[in-house]
Each structure stands twice: as C-alpha cells, then as structure tokens.
Amino acid sequence: MPLNGLFGTGRRRHVGRLRSGGDVAIDLGTANTVVYVRGRGIVLSEPSVVAIDQRTGEVHAVGADAQRMIGRTPATISADRPLRHGVIADFEVTEAMLRQFVGKVLHSRFARPRMVICAPSGITEVERRAVEEASLSSGAREVHLIEESLAAAIGAGVDIAEPKGRMVVDIGGGTSEVAIISLGGLVVAKSLRVGGYDLDDAITNHIRLEHRMAIGSQSAEAIKLAAGSAIPLREEIKTSIRGRDLASGLPREIVLTSEEVRQAIASPLADIMAAIHATLEETPPELAADITTEGVLLAGGGSLLRGFDDRVARETGMPVRVADDPLACVATGAGMSLDELDAMPRGRRNRAS
C-alpha cells in the first residue's frame, strides 16, 4: 500500500527516555470509541461518553459506565458526549476520556504509544489540530491522522492501492463519509455532518410534535433499532415506548409502527442519499465504470439500518455490500495501517513545538 495520501499530517513530541507502549489506533467517534493495539487487535469498544463532577472537575466515569448515567445524574454530575459531528466539542473532556481509555488498554503510566487517529475527511485545520493535541496530551508521543473512509476500506479487506475506483459510504453517529478511493488516496470525498444521532433526534422531534410526548435520546435510539427502516418492509414492525406526556406531565406509553418511524427519519436519510448521488456525479468516468462492477461498500453503525443497503442499491443501480464488521472495520483498518508507520520517512513527521 503506498504511503502517499494514507496519513494526514503527523505530530511528534519529544519525551526523553520514557518507555514507549504499543502502537495504538483509535476510531474516535461521536457515538463510540474503538481502540486497536498493534499485535492484539481491538481491545476496547465503549461509548464516547464522560461523566464529570461539576464541583471538582474530576472524571467520575467514562464509556459504558458514563452512558448509563445520561439523563439520570444529580445536578452535581454531568454525563455528556465530548464530540459533536465527529469533531471535538470539549477539548479537556476529550483528553481525559482518551487518557482513561489508553490507560485501560496499555496498563502502564509510562506508556507513550504512537497513535493513528481516524478523522472525517471534511474537518478543518483547527479541528484537525484539536484532535492531534488531545491525543498528544493524553500520552501519545506521536500522532497521525487517517481519513475514516480509507480506514473503513482497509478494514473491510479492500486493496486500496490498486488503480481501481472503490466507493465507500461510512455512516457514523455524527457524520456520514462518502468517498471514491483509488491508488491509496481519496479522489472524491464528501463529509456530511448527519449521522445516526440525527436519526434519533428526528424520532424525538416527531414524537414530541405528533404525540405530545417527551422521550430521551436513549429511548429514541431504542425505537430506531427496534423499528427503524430505510424502505418499506414486507411485515411492518410495532414497538412500544414510554415517555412523559407534555400536557399532563405524567408518564404514558404509545405504540409506534415501522412505517411511522420511517417517515420520521426520512429527512436525514434523504440528506445521506443526496451526498451519495453528488459524489457519484463528481466521479471521473473511468472510476465510475469501476464502481459499477466493484460496487459500494457500506460501513459504520448506520449501515445496519434495515433496508439501507437495498435503498442504496435501488437508487444508484450499483451492487452494494455491507462490511463484515461495520462497527469495527474503521478501527481495524486504522490498526492495519500501523504497519506503515515503520516505513514512513521521518520527513513526513512534524515536530510539535
């Protein structure tokens, strides 16, 4: 695989004679953080959530423990996601979360690993620098960024080094990445700040407007998983949900059908499909011809929405396949790219001041 275009700008920090830990690749997602350690594979996959004591600033819990606290904490503790739409919204909290996750998998306060971090292709230079600095502050001695679409393709077993067009659609929690890959780089790429959480928000808003009931974000996600779909189903599904009645303030229960849920999430799904069409329209003809035979690769948790692969196939006329492990293939691909760090010339590594 050629190194050209694989990694973003590297950042390097001198740490004297400190011992170095194993190389680490991290899929730092809005919904989940997945950590891959070289030689061990994926060793951690937890929600990107941090619970912080507002009085002391101390981290109370991270990951799954913190997620269970969302919407259930006293006033003194805040449980929230420090990333929004794939980028850092709270630098200090993200740094604390990364430090905790890295500490869980390396088990040494002296570990100073090299890191490969997955990032959306559409992030700004300021957002890119925030990811690098948070990673360095969490204990990394060296940081490289890799686009999520490239990492997803590598993790799904695609030979990205070939002079052949490949299309990757990665639907994450906060962003959707659509890219055409050839010769180890992105030829056309679109990063849309719409993802799985926008589907959840659409369900929440629909229930508030149509049923005058308030539900939490985790309840909205449960509805999406239980009855969400991108196309009409042969047998429509029903699911019940409890929430707070906006008129009386009392708890009540309603029943939703998959048809109603599909109508609720129609707008964000249409935005994702529009990005896929726009990417195909900008694709050079030779690469477009390749894609008609190679097909479209779907990755990310959003690709598991019922019928999403069928909808993409119908609207594009291309063969479509879902990655074998869509939730972990981005982290797996980033981990596989760690092997390229040894061959990388030092001139590609910038020193942090």
GROMACS .gro file of C-alpha atoms in nm, residues 12-348:
model
  337
   12ARG     CA    1   0.569   1.446   1.715
   13ARG     CA    2   0.661   1.528   2.072
   14HIS     CA    3   0.996   1.451   2.239
   15VAL     CA    4   0.952   1.261   2.565
   16GLY     CA    5   1.312   1.196   2.662
   17ARG     CA    6   1.390   0.838   2.763
   18LEU     CA    7   1.039   0.736   2.858
   19ARG     CA    8   0.942   0.383   2.768
   20SER     CA    9   0.715   0.354   2.467
   21GLY     CA   10   0.396   0.149   2.469
   22GLY     CA   11   0.250  -0.050   2.183
   23ASP     CA   12   0.130   0.136   1.876
   24VAL     CA   13  -0.238   0.226   1.906
   25ALA     CA   14  -0.510   0.307   1.652
   26ILE     CA   15  -0.826   0.482   1.770
   27ASP     CA   16  -1.157   0.533   1.596
   28LEU     CA   17  -1.262   0.841   1.792
   29GLY     CA   18  -1.630   0.851   1.704
   30THR     CA   19  -1.920   1.064   1.817
   31ALA     CA   20  -2.104   0.752   1.935
   32ASN     CA   21  -1.827   0.505   2.024
   33THR     CA   22  -1.453   0.495   2.069
   34VAL     CA   23  -1.282   0.179   1.944
   35VAL     CA   24  -0.918   0.110   2.033
   36TYR     CA   25  -0.687  -0.123   1.842
   37VAL     CA   26  -0.347  -0.219   1.985
   38ARG     CA   27  -0.083  -0.347   1.747
   39GLY     CA   28  -0.036  -0.719   1.789
   40ARG     CA   29  -0.353  -0.758   1.997
   41GLY     CA   30  -0.631  -0.632   1.771
   42ILE     CA   31  -0.938  -0.447   1.902
   43VAL     CA   32  -0.917  -0.438   2.280
   44LEU     CA   33  -1.178  -0.176   2.370
   45SER     CA   34  -1.508  -0.051   2.229
   46GLU     CA   35  -1.704   0.183   2.451
   47PRO     CA   36  -1.944   0.477   2.415
   48SER     CA   37  -1.777   0.819   2.379
   49VAL     CA   38  -1.934   0.948   2.700
   50VAL     CA   39  -1.777   1.111   3.005
   51ALA     CA   40  -1.939   1.182   3.344
   52ILE     CA   41  -1.775   1.473   3.526
   53ASP     CA   42  -1.823   1.614   3.877
   54GLN     CA   43  -1.912   1.978   3.815
   55ARG     CA   44  -1.779   2.090   4.153
   56THR     CA   45  -1.428   1.944   4.127
   57GLY     CA   46  -1.388   1.881   3.753
   58GLU     CA   47  -1.295   1.520   3.836
   59VAL     CA   48  -1.385   1.248   3.585
   60HIS     CA   49  -1.649   1.033   3.752
   61ALA     CA   50  -1.684   0.766   3.480
   62VAL     CA   51  -1.615   0.708   3.111
   63GLY     CA   52  -1.754   0.479   2.844
   64ALA     CA   53  -2.037   0.238   2.923
   65ASP     CA   54  -2.044   0.336   3.291
   66ALA     CA   55  -2.094   0.701   3.197
   67GLN     CA   56  -2.353   0.622   2.929
   68ARG     CA   57  -2.577   0.459   3.189
   69MET     CA   58  -2.580   0.793   3.373
   70ILE     CA   59  -2.710   1.005   3.079
   71GLY     CA   60  -3.034   1.169   3.191
   72ARG     CA   61  -3.005   1.011   3.535
   73THR     CA   62  -2.740   1.221   3.712
   74PRO     CA   63  -2.782   1.467   4.001
   75ALA     CA   64  -2.713   1.835   3.936
   76THR     CA   65  -2.351   1.799   4.050
   77ILE     CA   66  -2.260   1.539   3.785
   78SER     CA   67  -2.278   1.595   3.410
   79ALA     CA   68  -2.277   1.298   3.170
   80ASP     CA   69  -2.230   1.404   2.809
   81ARG     CA   70  -2.052   1.332   2.480
   82PRO     CA   71  -1.742   1.548   2.425
   83LEU     CA   72  -1.755   1.503   2.044
   84ARG     CA   73  -2.012   1.650   1.808
   85HIS     CA   74  -2.041   1.551   1.443
   86GLY     CA   75  -1.711   1.366   1.454
   87VAL     CA   76  -1.506   1.657   1.593
   88ILE     CA   77  -1.404   1.767   1.940
   89ALA     CA   78  -1.656   1.993   2.113
   90ASP     CA   79  -1.488   1.988   2.457
   91PHE     CA   80  -1.109   1.959   2.440
   92GLU     CA   81  -1.034   1.893   2.808
   93VAL     CA   82  -1.305   1.628   2.846
   94THR     CA   83  -1.196   1.453   2.525
   95GLU     CA   84  -0.836   1.449   2.651
   96ALA     CA   85  -0.949   1.299   2.984
   97MET     CA   86  -1.156   1.035   2.804
   98LEU     CA   87  -0.867   0.937   2.576
   99ARG     CA   88  -0.629   0.917   2.871
  100GLN     CA   89  -0.867   0.684   3.056
  101PHE     CA   90  -0.921   0.459   2.753
  102VAL     CA   91  -0.548   0.437   2.671
  103GLY     CA   92  -0.473   0.364   3.036
  104LYS     CA   93  -0.724   0.078   3.030
  105VAL     CA   94  -0.557  -0.098   2.737
  106LEU     CA   95  -0.185  -0.030   2.799
  107HIS     CA   96  -0.179  -0.069   3.179
  108SER     CA   97   0.130   0.150   3.224
  109ARG     CA   98   0.163   0.514   3.323
  110PHE     CA   99   0.496   0.520   3.137
  111ALA     CA  100   0.343   0.412   2.805
  112ARG     CA  101   0.396   0.665   2.527
  113PRO     CA  102   0.245   0.498   2.220
  114ARG     CA  103   0.243   0.610   1.861
  115MET     CA  104  -0.117   0.673   1.761
  116VAL     CA  105  -0.318   0.665   1.442
  117ILE     CA  106  -0.647   0.852   1.486
  118CYS     CA  107  -0.940   0.828   1.245
  119ALA     CA  108  -1.090   1.161   1.140
  120PRO     CA  109  -1.363   1.276   0.899
  121SER     CA  110  -1.227   1.396   0.565
  122GLY     CA  111  -1.412   1.725   0.596
  123ILE     CA  112  -1.264   1.855   0.922
  124THR     CA  113  -1.098   2.196   0.927
  125GLU     CA  114  -0.733   2.258   1.011
  126VAL     CA  115  -0.836   2.386   1.356
  127GLU     CA  116  -1.040   2.071   1.421
  128ARG     CA  117  -0.754   1.855   1.296
  129ARG     CA  118  -0.511   2.028   1.531
  130ALA     CA  119  -0.751   1.979   1.824
  131VAL     CA  120  -0.755   1.602   1.762
  132GLU     CA  121  -0.376   1.591   1.743
  133GLU     CA  122  -0.324   1.798   2.058
  134ALA     CA  123  -0.581   1.600   2.257
  135SER     CA  124  -0.405   1.277   2.156
  136LEU     CA  125  -0.063   1.413   2.247
  137SER     CA  126  -0.192   1.543   2.580
  138SER     CA  127  -0.343   1.203   2.657
  139GLY     CA  128   0.003   1.044   2.643
  140ALA     CA  129   0.088   0.978   2.278
  141ARG     CA  130   0.443   1.052   2.167
  142GLU     CA  131   0.343   1.076   1.802
  143VAL     CA  132   0.010   1.120   1.623
  144HIS     CA  133  -0.100   1.056   1.265
  145LEU     CA  134  -0.449   1.106   1.123
  146ILE     CA  135  -0.614   0.881   0.867
  147GLU     CA  136  -0.942   0.951   0.687
  148GLU     CA  137  -1.228   0.732   0.808
  149SER     CA  138  -1.319   0.624   0.454
  150LEU     CA  139  -0.967   0.492   0.388
  151ALA     CA  140  -0.959   0.313   0.722
  152ALA     CA  141  -1.302   0.156   0.658
  153ALA     CA  142  -1.191   0.026   0.318
  154ILE     CA  143  -0.869  -0.122   0.459
  155GLY     CA  144  -1.057  -0.283   0.748
  156ALA     CA  145  -1.309  -0.435   0.507
  157GLY     CA  146  -1.031  -0.605   0.311
  158VAL     CA  147  -1.026  -0.371   0.010
  159ASP     CA  148  -0.690  -0.333  -0.165
  160ILE     CA  149  -0.692   0.046  -0.183
  161ALA     CA  150  -0.351   0.056  -0.355
  162GLU     CA  151  -0.492  -0.067  -0.686
  163PRO     CA  152  -0.558   0.184  -0.969
  164LYS     CA  153  -0.926   0.098  -0.946
  165GLY     CA  154  -1.225   0.300  -0.826
  166ARG     CA  155  -1.382   0.195  -0.498
  167MET     CA  156  -1.675   0.365  -0.329
  168VAL     CA  157  -1.710   0.372   0.050
  169VAL     CA  158  -2.009   0.502   0.245
  170ASP     CA  159  -1.944   0.522   0.621
  171ILE     CA  160  -2.247   0.617   0.834
  172GLY     CA  161  -2.135   0.703   1.186
  173GLY     CA  162  -2.309   0.855   1.485
  174GLY     CA  163  -2.233   1.217   1.399
  175THR     CA  164  -2.104   1.215   1.040
  176SER     CA  165  -2.152   1.033   0.713
  177GLU     CA  166  -1.850   0.991   0.487
  178VAL     CA  167  -1.886   0.920   0.116
  179ALA     CA  168  -1.564   0.869  -0.080
  180ILE     CA  169  -1.419   0.737  -0.405
  181ILE     CA  170  -1.081   0.571  -0.345
  182SER     CA  171  -0.807   0.486  -0.594
  183LEU     CA  172  -0.429   0.436  -0.563
  184GLY     CA  173  -0.438   0.469  -0.184
  185GLY     CA  174  -0.599   0.813  -0.176
  186LEU     CA  175  -0.934   0.992  -0.188
  187VAL     CA  176  -1.031   1.106  -0.538
  188VAL     CA  177  -1.371   1.247  -0.443
  189ALA     CA  178  -1.491   1.281  -0.085
  190LYS     CA  179  -1.790   1.433   0.089
  191SER     CA  180  -1.823   1.461   0.466
  192LEU     CA  181  -2.179   1.519   0.581
  193ARG     CA  182  -2.247   1.618   0.940
  194VAL     CA  183  -2.551   1.393   0.953
  195GLY     CA  184  -2.545   1.050   1.114
  196GLY     CA  185  -2.718   0.810   1.348
  197TYR     CA  186  -2.783   1.072   1.616
  198ASP     CA  187  -2.968   1.287   1.364
  199LEU     CA  188  -3.199   0.991   1.306
  200ASP     CA  189  -3.254   0.972   1.684
  201ASP     CA  190  -3.324   1.347   1.701
  202ALA     CA  191  -3.573   1.318   1.416
  203ILE     CA  192  -3.760   1.045   1.607
  204THR     CA  193  -3.758   1.255   1.925
  205ASN     CA  194  -3.897   1.558   1.743
  206HIS     CA  195  -4.163   1.351   1.566
  207ILE     CA  196  -4.293   1.205   1.891
  208ARG     CA  197  -4.293   1.547   2.055
  209LEU     CA  198  -4.490   1.706   1.770
  210GLU     CA  199  -4.722   1.421   1.673
  211HIS     CA  200  -4.781   1.251   2.010
  212ARG     CA  201  -4.710   1.538   2.251
  213MET     CA  202  -4.471   1.321   2.446
  214ALA     CA  203  -4.110   1.374   2.551
  215ILE     CA  204  -3.856   1.092   2.534
  216GLY     CA  205  -3.482   1.073   2.600
  217SER     CA  206  -3.204   1.013   2.349
  218GLN     CA  207  -3.155   0.652   2.455
  219SER     CA  208  -3.527   0.582   2.410
  220ALA     CA  209  -3.512   0.733   2.060
  221GLU     CA  210  -3.219   0.507   1.972
  222ALA     CA  211  -3.411   0.206   2.105
  223ILE     CA  212  -3.701   0.293   1.872
  224LYS     CA  213  -3.463   0.323   1.577
  225LEU     CA  214  -3.310  -0.017   1.649
  226ALA     CA  215  -3.646  -0.184   1.711
  227ALA     CA  216  -3.850  -0.042   1.422
  228GLY     CA  217  -3.632   0.182   1.203
  229SER     CA  218  -3.605   0.110   0.831
  230ALA     CA  219  -3.495   0.282   0.510
  231ILE     CA  220  -3.751   0.113   0.282
  232PRO     CA  221  -4.099  -0.038   0.330
  233LEU     CA  222  -4.086  -0.378   0.498
  234ARG     CA  223  -4.274  -0.693   0.398
  235GLU     CA  224  -4.406  -0.712   0.752
  236GLU     CA  225  -4.418  -0.380   0.930
  237ILE     CA  226  -4.298  -0.380   1.291
  238LYS     CA  227  -4.462  -0.235   1.602
  239THR     CA  228  -4.281  -0.118   1.914
  240SER     CA  229  -4.394   0.046   2.236
  241ILE     CA  230  -4.219   0.333   2.412
  242ARG     CA  231  -4.271   0.514   2.740
  243GLY     CA  232  -4.220   0.883   2.795
  244ARG     CA  233  -4.357   1.194   2.966
  245ASP     CA  234  -4.686   1.341   2.846
  246LEU     CA  235  -4.630   1.708   2.768
  247ALA     CA  236  -4.982   1.808   2.872
  248SER     CA  237  -5.023   1.623   3.199
  249GLY     CA  238  -4.659   1.573   3.291
  250LEU     CA  239  -4.735   1.210   3.373
  251PRO     CA  240  -4.566   0.902   3.223
  252ARG     CA  241  -4.751   0.725   2.943
  253GLU     CA  242  -4.691   0.464   2.674
  254ILE     CA  243  -4.752   0.473   2.298
  255VAL     CA  244  -4.715   0.220   2.016
  256LEU     CA  245  -4.524   0.314   1.700
  257THR     CA  246  -4.512   0.132   1.368
  258SER     CA  247  -4.205   0.099   1.148
  259GLU     CA  248  -4.391   0.299   0.882
  260GLU     CA  249  -4.426   0.596   1.118
  261VAL     CA  250  -4.063   0.570   1.226
  262ARG     CA  251  -3.958   0.559   0.860
  263GLN     CA  252  -4.148   0.882   0.794
  264ALA     CA  253  -3.982   1.043   1.097
  265ILE     CA  254  -3.627   0.971   0.975
  266ALA     CA  255  -3.697   1.040   0.607
  267SER     CA  256  -3.527   1.382   0.600
  268PRO     CA  257  -3.180   1.288   0.737
  269LEU     CA  258  -3.184   0.971   0.525
  270ALA     CA  259  -3.258   1.181   0.218
  271ASP     CA  260  -2.957   1.402   0.302
  272ILE     CA  261  -2.730   1.096   0.313
  273MET     CA  262  -2.865   0.966  -0.017
  274ALA     CA  263  -2.816   1.311  -0.174
  275ALA     CA  264  -2.448   1.304  -0.069
  276ILE     CA  265  -2.408   0.960  -0.232
  277HIS     CA  266  -2.561   1.086  -0.558
  278ALA     CA  267  -2.349   1.404  -0.553
  279THR     CA  268  -2.030   1.202  -0.504
  280LEU     CA  269  -2.114   0.974  -0.796
  281GLU     CA  270  -2.184   1.276  -1.017
  282GLU     CA  271  -1.834   1.412  -0.947
  283THR     CA  272  -1.659   1.080  -1.004
  284PRO     CA  273  -1.432   1.061  -1.313
  285PRO     CA  274  -1.583   0.835  -1.582
  286GLU     CA  275  -1.316   0.563  -1.564
  287LEU     CA  276  -1.356   0.529  -1.188
  288ALA     CA  277  -1.736   0.535  -1.221
  289ALA     CA  278  -1.707   0.241  -1.460
  290ASP     CA  279  -1.505   0.053  -1.197
  291ILE     CA  280  -1.768   0.116  -0.933
  292THR     CA  281  -2.041  -0.036  -1.148
  293THR     CA  282  -1.858  -0.368  -1.112
  294GLU     CA  283  -1.680  -0.324  -0.778
  295GLY     CA  284  -1.992  -0.187  -0.609
  296VAL     CA  285  -2.044   0.024  -0.299
  297LEU     CA  286  -1.902  -0.067   0.044
  298LEU     CA  287  -2.116   0.031   0.344
  299ALA     CA  288  -1.959   0.074   0.689
  300GLY     CA  289  -2.049   0.227   1.024
  301GLY     CA  290  -2.339   0.156   1.256
  302GLY     CA  291  -2.584   0.347   1.036
  303SER     CA  292  -2.535   0.093   0.756
  304LEU     CA  293  -2.715  -0.163   0.975
  305LEU     CA  294  -3.046   0.025   0.946
  306ARG     CA  295  -3.299  -0.217   0.798
  307GLY     CA  296  -3.307  -0.195   0.419
  308PHE     CA  297  -3.044   0.078   0.389
  309ASP     CA  298  -2.826  -0.137   0.162
  310ASP     CA  299  -3.127  -0.216  -0.058
  311ARG     CA  300  -3.214   0.152  -0.083
  312VAL     CA  301  -2.861   0.246  -0.190
  313ALA     CA  302  -2.866  -0.033  -0.450
  314ARG     CA  303  -3.203   0.075  -0.588
  315GLU     CA  304  -3.119   0.446  -0.609
  316THR     CA  305  -2.769   0.408  -0.753
  317GLY     CA  306  -2.807   0.093  -0.963
  318MET     CA  307  -2.478  -0.033  -0.815
  319PRO     CA  308  -2.409  -0.359  -0.632
  320VAL     CA  309  -2.387  -0.294  -0.258
  321ARG     CA  310  -2.228  -0.487   0.026
  322VAL     CA  311  -2.208  -0.420   0.398
  323ALA     CA  312  -1.867  -0.468   0.562
  324ASP     CA  313  -1.836  -0.790   0.762
  325ASP     CA  314  -1.795  -0.592   1.085
  326PRO     CA  315  -1.928  -0.243   1.006
  327LEU     CA  316  -1.896  -0.117   1.363
  328ALA     CA  317  -1.527  -0.208   1.396
  329CYS     CA  318  -1.387  -0.202   1.041
  330VAL     CA  319  -1.272   0.163   1.068
  331ALA     CA  320  -1.066   0.088   1.380
  332THR     CA  321  -0.942  -0.238   1.226
  333GLY     CA  322  -0.827  -0.056   0.911
  334ALA     CA  323  -0.653   0.212   1.116
  335GLY     CA  324  -0.484  -0.064   1.315
  336MET     CA  325  -0.367  -0.238   0.998
  337SER     CA  326  -0.220   0.093   0.880
  338LEU     CA  327   0.006   0.099   1.187
  339ASP     CA  328   0.243  -0.127   0.994
  340GLU     CA  329   0.310   0.163   0.756
  341LEU     CA  330   0.449   0.382   1.036
  342ASP     CA  331   0.780   0.193   1.041
  343ALA     CA  332   0.832   0.253   0.668
  344MET     CA  333   0.728   0.616   0.687
  345PRO     CA  334   1.019   0.859   0.623
  346ARG     CA  335   1.094   1.090   0.911
  347GLY     CA  336   1.048   1.391   0.686
  348ARG     CA  337   0.672   1.322   0.698
   0.00000   0.00000   0.00000
